[in-house]
Short mmCIF file of C-alpha atoms in Angstrom, two decimals:
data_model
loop_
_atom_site.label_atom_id
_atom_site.label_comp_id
_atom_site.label_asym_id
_atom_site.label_seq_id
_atom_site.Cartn_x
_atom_site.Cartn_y
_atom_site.Cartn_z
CA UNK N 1 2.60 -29.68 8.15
CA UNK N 2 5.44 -29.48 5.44
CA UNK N 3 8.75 -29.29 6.80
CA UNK N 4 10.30 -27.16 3.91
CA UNK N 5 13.19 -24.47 4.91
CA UNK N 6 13.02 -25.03 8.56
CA UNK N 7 15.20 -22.42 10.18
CA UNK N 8 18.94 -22.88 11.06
CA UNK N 9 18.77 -23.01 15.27
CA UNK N 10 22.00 -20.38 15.39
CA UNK N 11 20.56 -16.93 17.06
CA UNK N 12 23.20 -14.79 16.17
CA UNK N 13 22.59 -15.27 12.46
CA UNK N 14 24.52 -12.10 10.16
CA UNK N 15 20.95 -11.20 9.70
CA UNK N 16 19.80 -11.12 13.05
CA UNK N 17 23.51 -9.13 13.93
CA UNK N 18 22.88 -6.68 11.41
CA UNK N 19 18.73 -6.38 12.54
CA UNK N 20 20.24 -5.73 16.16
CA UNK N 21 22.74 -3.12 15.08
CA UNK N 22 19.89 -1.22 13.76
CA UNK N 23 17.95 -1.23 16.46
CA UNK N 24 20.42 0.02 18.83
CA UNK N 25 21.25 3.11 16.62
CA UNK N 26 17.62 3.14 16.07
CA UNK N 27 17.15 3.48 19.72
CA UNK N 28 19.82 5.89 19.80
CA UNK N 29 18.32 8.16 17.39
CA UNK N 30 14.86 8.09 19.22
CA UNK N 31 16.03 9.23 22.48
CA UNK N 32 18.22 12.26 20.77
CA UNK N 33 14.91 13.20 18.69
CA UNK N 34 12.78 13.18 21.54
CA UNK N 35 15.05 14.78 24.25
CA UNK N 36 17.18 17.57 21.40
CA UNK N 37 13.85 18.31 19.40
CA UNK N 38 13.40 17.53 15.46
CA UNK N 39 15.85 19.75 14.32
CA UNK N 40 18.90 17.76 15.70
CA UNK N 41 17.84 14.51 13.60
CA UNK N 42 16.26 16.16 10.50
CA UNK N 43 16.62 18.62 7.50
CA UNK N 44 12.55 19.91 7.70
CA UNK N 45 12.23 23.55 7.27
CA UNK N 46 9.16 25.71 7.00
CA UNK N 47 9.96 24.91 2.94
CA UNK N 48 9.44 21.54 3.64
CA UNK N 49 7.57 20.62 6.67
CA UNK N 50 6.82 17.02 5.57
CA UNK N 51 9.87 15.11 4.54
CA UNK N 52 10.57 11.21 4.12
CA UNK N 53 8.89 10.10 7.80
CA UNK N 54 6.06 11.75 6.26
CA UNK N 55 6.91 10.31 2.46
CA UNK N 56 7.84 6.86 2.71
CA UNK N 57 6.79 5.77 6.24
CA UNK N 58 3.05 7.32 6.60
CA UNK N 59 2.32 7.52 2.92
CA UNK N 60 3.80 4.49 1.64
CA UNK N 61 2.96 2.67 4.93
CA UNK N 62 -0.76 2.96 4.64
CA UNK N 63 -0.90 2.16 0.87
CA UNK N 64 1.19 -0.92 1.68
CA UNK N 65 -1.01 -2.27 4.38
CA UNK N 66 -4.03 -1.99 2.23
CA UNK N 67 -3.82 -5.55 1.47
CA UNK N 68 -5.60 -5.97 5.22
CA UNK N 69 -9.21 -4.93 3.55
CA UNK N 70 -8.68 -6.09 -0.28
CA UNK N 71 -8.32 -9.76 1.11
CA UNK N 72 -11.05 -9.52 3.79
CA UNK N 73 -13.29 -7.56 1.51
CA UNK N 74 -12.76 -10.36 -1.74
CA UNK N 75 -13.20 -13.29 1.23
CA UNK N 76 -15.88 -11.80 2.95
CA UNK N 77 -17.75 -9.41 1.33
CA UNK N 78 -17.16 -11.08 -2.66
CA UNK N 79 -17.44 -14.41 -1.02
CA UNK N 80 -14.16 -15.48 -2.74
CA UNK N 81 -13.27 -18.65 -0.64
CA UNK N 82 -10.40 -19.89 -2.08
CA UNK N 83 -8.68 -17.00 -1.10
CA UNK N 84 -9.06 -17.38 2.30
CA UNK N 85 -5.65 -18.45 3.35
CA UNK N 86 -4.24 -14.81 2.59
CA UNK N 87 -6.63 -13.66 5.12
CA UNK N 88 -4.93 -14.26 8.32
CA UNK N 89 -1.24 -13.01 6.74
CA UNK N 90 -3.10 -10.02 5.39
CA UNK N 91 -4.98 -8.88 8.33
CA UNK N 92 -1.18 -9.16 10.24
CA UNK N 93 0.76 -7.09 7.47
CA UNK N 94 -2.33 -4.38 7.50
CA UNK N 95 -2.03 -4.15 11.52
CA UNK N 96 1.72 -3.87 11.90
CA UNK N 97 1.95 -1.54 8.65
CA UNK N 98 -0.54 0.73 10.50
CA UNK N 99 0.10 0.63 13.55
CA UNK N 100 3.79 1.53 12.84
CA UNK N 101 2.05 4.32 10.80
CA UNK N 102 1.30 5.91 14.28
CA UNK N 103 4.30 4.92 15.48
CA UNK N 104 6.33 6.63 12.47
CA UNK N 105 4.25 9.63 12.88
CA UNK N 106 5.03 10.73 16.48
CA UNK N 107 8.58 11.44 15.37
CA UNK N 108 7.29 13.95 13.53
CA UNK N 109 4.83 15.43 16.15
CA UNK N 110 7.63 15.27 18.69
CA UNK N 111 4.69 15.48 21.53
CA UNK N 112 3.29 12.06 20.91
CA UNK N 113 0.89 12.88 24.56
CA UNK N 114 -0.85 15.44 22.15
CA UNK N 115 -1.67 12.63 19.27
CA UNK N 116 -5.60 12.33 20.60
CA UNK N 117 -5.85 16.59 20.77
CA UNK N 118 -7.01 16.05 16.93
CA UNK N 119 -9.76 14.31 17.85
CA UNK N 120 -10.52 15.58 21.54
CA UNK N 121 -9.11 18.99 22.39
CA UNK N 122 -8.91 20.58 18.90
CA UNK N 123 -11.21 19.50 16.48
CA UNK N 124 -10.90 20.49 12.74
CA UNK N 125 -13.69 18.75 11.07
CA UNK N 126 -13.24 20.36 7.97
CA UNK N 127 -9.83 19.06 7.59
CA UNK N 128 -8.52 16.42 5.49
CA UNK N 129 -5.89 15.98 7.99
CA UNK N 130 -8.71 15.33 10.62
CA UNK N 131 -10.51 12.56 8.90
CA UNK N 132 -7.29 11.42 8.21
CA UNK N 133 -6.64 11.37 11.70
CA UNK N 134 -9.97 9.91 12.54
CA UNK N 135 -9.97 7.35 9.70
CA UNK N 136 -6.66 6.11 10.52
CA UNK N 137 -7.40 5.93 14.23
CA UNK N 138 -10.66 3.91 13.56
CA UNK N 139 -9.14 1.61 11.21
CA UNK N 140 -6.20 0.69 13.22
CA UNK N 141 -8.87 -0.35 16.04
CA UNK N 142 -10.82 -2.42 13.27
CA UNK N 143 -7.72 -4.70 12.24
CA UNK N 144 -6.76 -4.60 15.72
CA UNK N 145 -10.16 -6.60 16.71
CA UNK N 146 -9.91 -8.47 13.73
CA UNK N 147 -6.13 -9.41 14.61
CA UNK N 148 -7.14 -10.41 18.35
CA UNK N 149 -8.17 -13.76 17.83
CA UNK N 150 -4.98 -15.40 16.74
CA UNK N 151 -3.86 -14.49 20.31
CA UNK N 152 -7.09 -15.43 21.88
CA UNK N 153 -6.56 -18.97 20.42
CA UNK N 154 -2.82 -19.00 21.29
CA UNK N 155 -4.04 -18.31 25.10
CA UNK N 156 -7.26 -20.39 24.77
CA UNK N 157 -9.44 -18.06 25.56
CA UNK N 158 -12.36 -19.92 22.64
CA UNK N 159 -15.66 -17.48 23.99
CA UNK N 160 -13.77 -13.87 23.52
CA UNK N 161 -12.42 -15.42 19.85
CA UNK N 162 -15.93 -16.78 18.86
CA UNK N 163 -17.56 -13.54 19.63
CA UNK N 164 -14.67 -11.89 17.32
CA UNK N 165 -15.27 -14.07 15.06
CA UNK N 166 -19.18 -13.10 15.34
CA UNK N 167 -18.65 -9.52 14.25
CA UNK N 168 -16.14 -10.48 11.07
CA UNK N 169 -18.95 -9.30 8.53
CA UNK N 170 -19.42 -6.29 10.38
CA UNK N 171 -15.43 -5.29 10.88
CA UNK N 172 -14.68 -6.05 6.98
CA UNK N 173 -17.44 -3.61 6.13
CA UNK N 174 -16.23 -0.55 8.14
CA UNK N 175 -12.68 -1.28 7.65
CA UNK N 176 -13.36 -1.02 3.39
CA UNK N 177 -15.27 1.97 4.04
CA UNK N 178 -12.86 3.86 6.44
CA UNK N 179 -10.06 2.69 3.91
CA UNK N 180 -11.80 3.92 0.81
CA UNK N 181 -12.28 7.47 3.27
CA UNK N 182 -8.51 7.87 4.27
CA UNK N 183 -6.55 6.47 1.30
CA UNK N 184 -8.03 8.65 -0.75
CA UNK N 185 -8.35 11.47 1.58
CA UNK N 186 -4.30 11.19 1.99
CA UNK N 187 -4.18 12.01 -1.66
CA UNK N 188 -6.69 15.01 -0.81
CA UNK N 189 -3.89 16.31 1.51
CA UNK N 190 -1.85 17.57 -1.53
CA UNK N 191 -4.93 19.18 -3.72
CA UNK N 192 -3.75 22.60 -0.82
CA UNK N 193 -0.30 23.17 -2.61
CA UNK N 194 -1.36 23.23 -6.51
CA UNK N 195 1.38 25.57 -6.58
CA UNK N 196 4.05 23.92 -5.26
CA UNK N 197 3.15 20.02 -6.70
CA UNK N 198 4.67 19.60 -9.93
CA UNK N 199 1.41 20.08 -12.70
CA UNK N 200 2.23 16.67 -14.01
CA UNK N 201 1.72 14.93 -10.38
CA UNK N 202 -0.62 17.71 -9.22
CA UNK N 203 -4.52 16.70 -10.13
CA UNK N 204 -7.66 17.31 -9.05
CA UNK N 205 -8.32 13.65 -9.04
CA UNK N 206 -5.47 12.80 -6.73
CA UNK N 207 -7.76 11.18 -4.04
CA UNK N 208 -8.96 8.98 -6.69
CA UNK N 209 -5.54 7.87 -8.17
CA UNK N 210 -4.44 7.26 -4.27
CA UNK N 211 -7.22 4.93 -3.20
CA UNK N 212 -7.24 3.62 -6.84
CA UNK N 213 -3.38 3.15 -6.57
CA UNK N 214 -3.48 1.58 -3.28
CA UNK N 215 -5.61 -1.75 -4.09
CA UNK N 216 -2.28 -2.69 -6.57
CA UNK N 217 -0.43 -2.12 -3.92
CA UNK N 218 -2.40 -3.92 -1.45
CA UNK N 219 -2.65 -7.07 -3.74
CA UNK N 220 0.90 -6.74 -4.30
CA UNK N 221 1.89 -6.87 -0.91
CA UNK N 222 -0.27 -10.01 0.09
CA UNK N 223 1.45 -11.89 -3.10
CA UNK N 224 5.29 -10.38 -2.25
CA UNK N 225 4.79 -11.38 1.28
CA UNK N 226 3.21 -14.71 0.81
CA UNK N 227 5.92 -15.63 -1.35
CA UNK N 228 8.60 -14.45 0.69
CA UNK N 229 6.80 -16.72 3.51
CA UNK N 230 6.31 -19.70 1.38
CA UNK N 231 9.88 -19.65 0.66
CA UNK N 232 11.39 -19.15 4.56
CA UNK N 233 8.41 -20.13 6.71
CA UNK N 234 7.31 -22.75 4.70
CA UNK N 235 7.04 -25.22 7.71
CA UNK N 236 5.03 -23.20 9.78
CA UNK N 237 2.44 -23.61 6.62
CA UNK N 238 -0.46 -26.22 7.12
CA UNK N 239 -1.93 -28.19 3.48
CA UNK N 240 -4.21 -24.47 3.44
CA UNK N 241 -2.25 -22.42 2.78
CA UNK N 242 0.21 -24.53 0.86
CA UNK N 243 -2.35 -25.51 -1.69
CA UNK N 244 -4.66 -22.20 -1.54
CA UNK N 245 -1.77 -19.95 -2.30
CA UNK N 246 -1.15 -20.43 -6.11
CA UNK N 247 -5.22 -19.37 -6.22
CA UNK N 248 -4.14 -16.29 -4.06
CA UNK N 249 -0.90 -15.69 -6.22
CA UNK N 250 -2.90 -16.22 -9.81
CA UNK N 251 -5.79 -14.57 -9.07
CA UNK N 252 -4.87 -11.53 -7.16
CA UNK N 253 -2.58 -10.85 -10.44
CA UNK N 254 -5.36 -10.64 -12.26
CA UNK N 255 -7.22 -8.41 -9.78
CA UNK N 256 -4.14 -6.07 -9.86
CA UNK N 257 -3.78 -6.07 -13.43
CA UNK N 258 -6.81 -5.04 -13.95
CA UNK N 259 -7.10 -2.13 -11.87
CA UNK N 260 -3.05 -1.32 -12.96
CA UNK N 261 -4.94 -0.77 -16.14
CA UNK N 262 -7.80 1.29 -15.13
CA UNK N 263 -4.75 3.37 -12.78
CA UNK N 264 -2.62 3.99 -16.01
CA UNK N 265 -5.50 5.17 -17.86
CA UNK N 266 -6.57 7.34 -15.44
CA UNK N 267 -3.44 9.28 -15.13
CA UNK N 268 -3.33 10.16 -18.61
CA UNK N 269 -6.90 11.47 -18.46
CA UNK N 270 -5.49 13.90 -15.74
CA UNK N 271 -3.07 15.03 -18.06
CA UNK N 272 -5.43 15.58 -20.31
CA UNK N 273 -8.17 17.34 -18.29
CA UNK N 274 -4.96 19.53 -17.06
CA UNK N 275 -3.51 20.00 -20.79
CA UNK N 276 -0.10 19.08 -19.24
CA UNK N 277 0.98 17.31 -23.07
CA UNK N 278 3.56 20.30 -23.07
CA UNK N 279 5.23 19.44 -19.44
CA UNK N 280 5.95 15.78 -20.86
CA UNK N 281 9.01 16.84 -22.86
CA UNK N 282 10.74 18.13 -20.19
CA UNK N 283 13.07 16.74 -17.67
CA UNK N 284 10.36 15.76 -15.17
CA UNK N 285 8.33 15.03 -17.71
CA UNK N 286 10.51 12.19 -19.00
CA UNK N 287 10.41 10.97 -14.57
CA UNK N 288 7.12 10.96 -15.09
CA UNK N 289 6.88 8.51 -18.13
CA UNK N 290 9.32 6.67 -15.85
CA UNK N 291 6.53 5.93 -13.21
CA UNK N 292 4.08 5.61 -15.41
CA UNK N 293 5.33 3.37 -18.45
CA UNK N 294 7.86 1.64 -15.96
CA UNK N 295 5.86 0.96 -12.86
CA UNK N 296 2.22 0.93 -13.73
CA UNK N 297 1.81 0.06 -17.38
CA UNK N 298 4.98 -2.53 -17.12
CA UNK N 299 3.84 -4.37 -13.86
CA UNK N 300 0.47 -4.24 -15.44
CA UNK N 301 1.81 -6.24 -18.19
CA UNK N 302 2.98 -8.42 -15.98
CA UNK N 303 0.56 -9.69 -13.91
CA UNK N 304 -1.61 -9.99 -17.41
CA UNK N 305 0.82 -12.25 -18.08
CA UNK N 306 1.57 -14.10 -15.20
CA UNK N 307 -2.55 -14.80 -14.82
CA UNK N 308 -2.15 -15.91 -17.98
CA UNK N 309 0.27 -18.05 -18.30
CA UNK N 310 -0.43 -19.04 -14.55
CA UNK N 311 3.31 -18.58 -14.16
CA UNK N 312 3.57 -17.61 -10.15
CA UNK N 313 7.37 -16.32 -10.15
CA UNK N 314 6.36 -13.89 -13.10
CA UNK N 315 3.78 -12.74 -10.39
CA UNK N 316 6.17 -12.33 -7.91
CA UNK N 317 8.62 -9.94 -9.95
CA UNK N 318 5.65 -7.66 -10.69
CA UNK N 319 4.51 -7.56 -7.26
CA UNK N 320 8.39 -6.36 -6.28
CA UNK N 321 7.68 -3.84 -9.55
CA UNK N 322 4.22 -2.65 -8.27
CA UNK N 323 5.52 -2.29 -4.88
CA UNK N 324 8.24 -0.41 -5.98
CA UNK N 325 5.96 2.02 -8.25
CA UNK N 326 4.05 2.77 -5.48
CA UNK N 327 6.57 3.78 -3.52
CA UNK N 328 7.75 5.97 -6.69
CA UNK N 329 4.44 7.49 -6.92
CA UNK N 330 4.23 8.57 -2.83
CA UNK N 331 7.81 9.81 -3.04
CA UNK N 332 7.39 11.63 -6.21
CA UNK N 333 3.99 13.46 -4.78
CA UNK N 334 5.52 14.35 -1.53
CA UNK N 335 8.96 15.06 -1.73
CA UNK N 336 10.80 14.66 -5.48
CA UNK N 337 7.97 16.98 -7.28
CA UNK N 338 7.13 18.75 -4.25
CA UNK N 339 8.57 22.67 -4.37
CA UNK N 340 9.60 21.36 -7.59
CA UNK N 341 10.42 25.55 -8.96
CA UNK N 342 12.99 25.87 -5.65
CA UNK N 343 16.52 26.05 -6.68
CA UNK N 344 18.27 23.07 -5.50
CA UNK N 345 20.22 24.19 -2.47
CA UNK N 346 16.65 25.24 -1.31
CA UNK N 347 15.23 21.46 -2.19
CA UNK N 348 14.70 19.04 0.57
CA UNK N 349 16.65 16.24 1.07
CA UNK N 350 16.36 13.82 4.17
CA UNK N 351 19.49 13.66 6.97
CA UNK N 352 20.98 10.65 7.27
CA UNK N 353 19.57 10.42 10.66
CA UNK N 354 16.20 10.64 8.83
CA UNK N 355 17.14 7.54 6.63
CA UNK N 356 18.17 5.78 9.66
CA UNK N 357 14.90 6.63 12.02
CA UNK N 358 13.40 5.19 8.88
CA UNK N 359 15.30 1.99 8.36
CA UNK N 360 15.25 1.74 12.22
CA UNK N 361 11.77 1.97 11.89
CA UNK N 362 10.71 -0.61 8.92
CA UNK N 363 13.39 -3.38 10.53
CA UNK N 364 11.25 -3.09 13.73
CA UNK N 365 7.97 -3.82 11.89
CA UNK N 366 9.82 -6.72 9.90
CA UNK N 367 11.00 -8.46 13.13
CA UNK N 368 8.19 -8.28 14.83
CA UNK N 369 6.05 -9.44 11.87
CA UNK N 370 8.50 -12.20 12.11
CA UNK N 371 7.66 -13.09 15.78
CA UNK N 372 3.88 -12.73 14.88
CA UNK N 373 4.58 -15.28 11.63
CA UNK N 374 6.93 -17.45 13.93
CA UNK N 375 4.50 -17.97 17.40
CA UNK N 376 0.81 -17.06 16.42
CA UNK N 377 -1.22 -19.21 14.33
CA UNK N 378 -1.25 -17.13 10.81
CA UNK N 379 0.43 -19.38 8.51
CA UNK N 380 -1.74 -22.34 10.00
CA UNK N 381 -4.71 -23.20 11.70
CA UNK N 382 -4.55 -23.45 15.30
CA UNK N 383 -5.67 -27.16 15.93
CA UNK N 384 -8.25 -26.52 18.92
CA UNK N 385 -10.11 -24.01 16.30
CA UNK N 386 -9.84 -25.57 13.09
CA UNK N 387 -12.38 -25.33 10.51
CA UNK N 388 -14.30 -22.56 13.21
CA UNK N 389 -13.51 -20.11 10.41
CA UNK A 1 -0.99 25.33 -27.30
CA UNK A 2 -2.20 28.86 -26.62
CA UNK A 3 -5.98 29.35 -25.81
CA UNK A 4 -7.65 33.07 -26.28
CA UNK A 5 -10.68 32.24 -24.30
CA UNK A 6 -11.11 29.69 -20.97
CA UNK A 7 -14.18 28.01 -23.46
CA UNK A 8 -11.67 27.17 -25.85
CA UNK A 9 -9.42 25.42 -22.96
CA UNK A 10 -12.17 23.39 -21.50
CA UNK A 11 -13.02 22.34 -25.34
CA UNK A 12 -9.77 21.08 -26.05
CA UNK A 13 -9.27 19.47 -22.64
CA UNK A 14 -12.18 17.96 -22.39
CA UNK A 15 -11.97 16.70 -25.96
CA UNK A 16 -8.85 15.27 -25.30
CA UNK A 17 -10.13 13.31 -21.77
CA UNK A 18 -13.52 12.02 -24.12
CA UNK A 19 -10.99 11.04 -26.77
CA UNK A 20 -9.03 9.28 -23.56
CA UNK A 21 -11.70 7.57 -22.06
CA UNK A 22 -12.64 5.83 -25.56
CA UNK A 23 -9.38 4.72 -26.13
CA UNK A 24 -9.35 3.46 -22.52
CA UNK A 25 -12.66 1.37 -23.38
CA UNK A 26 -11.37 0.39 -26.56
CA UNK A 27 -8.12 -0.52 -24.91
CA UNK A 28 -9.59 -2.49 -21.97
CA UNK A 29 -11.98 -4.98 -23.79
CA UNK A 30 -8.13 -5.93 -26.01
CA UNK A 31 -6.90 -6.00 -22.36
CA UNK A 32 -9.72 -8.07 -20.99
CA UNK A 33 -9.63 -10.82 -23.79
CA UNK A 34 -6.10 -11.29 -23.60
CA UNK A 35 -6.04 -11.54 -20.02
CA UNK A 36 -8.80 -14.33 -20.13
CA UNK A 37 -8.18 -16.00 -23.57
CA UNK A 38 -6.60 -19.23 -21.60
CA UNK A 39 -9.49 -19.26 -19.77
CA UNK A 40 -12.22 -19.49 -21.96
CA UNK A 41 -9.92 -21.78 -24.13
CA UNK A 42 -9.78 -24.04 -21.09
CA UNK A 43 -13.68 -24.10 -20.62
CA UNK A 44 -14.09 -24.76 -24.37
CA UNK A 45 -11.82 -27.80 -23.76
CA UNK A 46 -13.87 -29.27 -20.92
CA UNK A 47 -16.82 -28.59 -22.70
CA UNK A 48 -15.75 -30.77 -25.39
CA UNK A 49 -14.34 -33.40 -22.93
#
């Protein structure tokens, strides 16, 4: 194993002072939102029932974690081999960014006993929301199998890994197609409110453009991440994924550039099959060119580029611009061109409670991800199972 | 642009998304060869060597 960056031995780093802070008024927060009811943390209103926890962490969260079935479904399903380092770190990302999905969610419900009723008590199979629901709550199962055996092999337990290991094929295929059902079924949730979605964001073909949009974003988060942990965890790495990650890097910027491309064209199709031409000389019309000149065509350009010219730190800077687009893209469809005609003092805009459940919220998923990186075998092989992969 | 009647709508817009989708072929195969020019360059060179 390299020995590259090894961490300092200090606990009480300024990072892991400030990660602490947040937690505490993180934990703060919790126990007033679950004990004074959502009202005391948040500025929802019948107007605007969904706000950022809804926004950012659910919507953003599950494009984000898409990486999880890109990877295994170009390792596994494509046979693409010399990705196979970005599995593992994939499969991680996918788990904690759903699971904390849920987790983000039941601030919203408030009566997080009730979170099974959808699927139990109160069926709505006609819902989006339900096979959201459904998807979501099958999927999270499927990476959480598929996530088992790193701590199998941590606690030795070889027969319960092997048989994991057994149904690989099997997982990867349901997870891609319970994936391809709820991202773009997430993007069905808004085809209700044609009214109140601004026309240029508004489309019939919103399911497509989220599950389109979210294997970008899944590519992009496998390339930000795995930089991030070549550059501080680079001695937990073994000679795999040392050497396999400029493949990963280089040719998951192609992969994303391509289907960038296909993205960008497809929005302008939906302005034209919506003859919105007129809405692009406006105000949000000019946000709008924003997002889609700035963080689809530009990152597209990009990663061309960077697969190109094989240059991995161009890569990197259009992952951060992907990311960010994505992000963009969820916000702008759920809050910023949501009940776009309300006057402003009617608008929604998040409490600073909100912002902090949410910060509180994505630190926790980073520092556990960081245990997970730090003590399970994900950057490496575990020696008693190597090459049993 | 006004429209008098809903077929005159669906003729512009569609026209507009078949004009789209061409230039979106068009575009891509431009897109395509510059993403893999290196590449075949490369293969021409080892096909040489």
């Amino acid at each position: 194993m390299a020995h590259v960056g090894a961490p300092s031995t200090k606990f009480w780093t300024p990072a892991n002072i400030l990660t602490a802070i947040i937690l505490v008024v993180g934990i703060v927060l919790t126990v007033k939102r679950f004990t004074m009811g959502i009202g005391s943390v948040s500025n929802l209103s019948d107007d605007n029932p969904w706000g950022i926890w809804i926004g950012f962490d659910l919507l953003c969260g599950v494009a984000l974690a898409a990486g999880g079935y890109t990877t295994t479904a170009a390792v596994y399903l494509f046979g693409m081999k010399k990705f196979h380092s970005a599995v593992r770190p994939a499969i991680t990302t996918a788990f904690l960014g759903y699971a904390f999905v849920v987790f983000a969610l039941l601030y919203d419900l408030g009566r997080y006993y009730r979170l099974p009723y959808p699927l139990t008590i109160y069926p709505g199979p006609t819902s989006f929301l339900f096979e959201v629901g459904l998807c979501v709550a099958l999927y999270l199962t499927v990476l959480a199998i598929e996530f088992s055996p790193f701590l199998w092999e941590v606690i030795g337990w070889a027969k319960i890994r092997h048989l994991v290991h057994k149904l690989t094929l099997a997982l990867t295929i349901f997870g891609v197609i319970l994936s391809t059902l709820h991202q773009s079924s997430l993007g069905g949730l808004y085809l209700i409110a044609p009214s109140k979605l601004h026309p240029l964001w508004y489309s019939i073909y919103l399911p497509l453009f989220f599950f389109i949009s979210s294997i970008p974003a899944g590519l992009s988060m496998v390339i930000l991440e795995g930089s991030l942990s070549h550059k501080y965890l680079a001695h937990k790495m073994d000679d795999e994924h040392h050497h396999g990650f400029s493949h990963v890097v280089l040719g998951f910027s192609k992969a994303a550039s391509v289907v960038l491309f296909a993205y960008f064209c497809m929005k302008w199709i939906g302005v034209a099959m919506d003859n919105n031409w007129s809405h692009l000389s406006t105000g949000w019309g000019w946000w709008f060119l924003v997002e889609v000149l700035g963080f689809v065509l530009l990152p597209c350009l990009l990663y061309a580029m960077a697969a190109r010219e094989k240059n991995e730190r161009l890569a990197f800077w259009a992952s951060v611009m992907t990311v960010a687009g994505i992000i963009l893209n969820r916000l702008n469809v759920s809050i910023i061109a949501f009940n776009w005609r309300l006057p402003a003092e009617a608008r929604y805009f998040p409490s600073v409670e909100e912002f902090l459940i949410t910060v509180f919220i994505v630190t926790l998923e980073i520092t556990i991800l960081r245990i997970c990186l730090n003590k399970l075998p994900i950057l490496y092989q575990h020696p008693q199972f190597r090459d049993a992969h | 642009m006004e429209f008098m009647t809903y077929h005159d709508f669906m003729f512009w817009t569609k026209g507009m998304a078949y004009v789209g989708m061409g230039l979106a072929l068009v575009g891509f195969i431009v897109f395509w060869n510059f993403l893999t020019t290196r590449e075949d360059d490369r293969f021409a060179d080892k096909e040489e060597e």
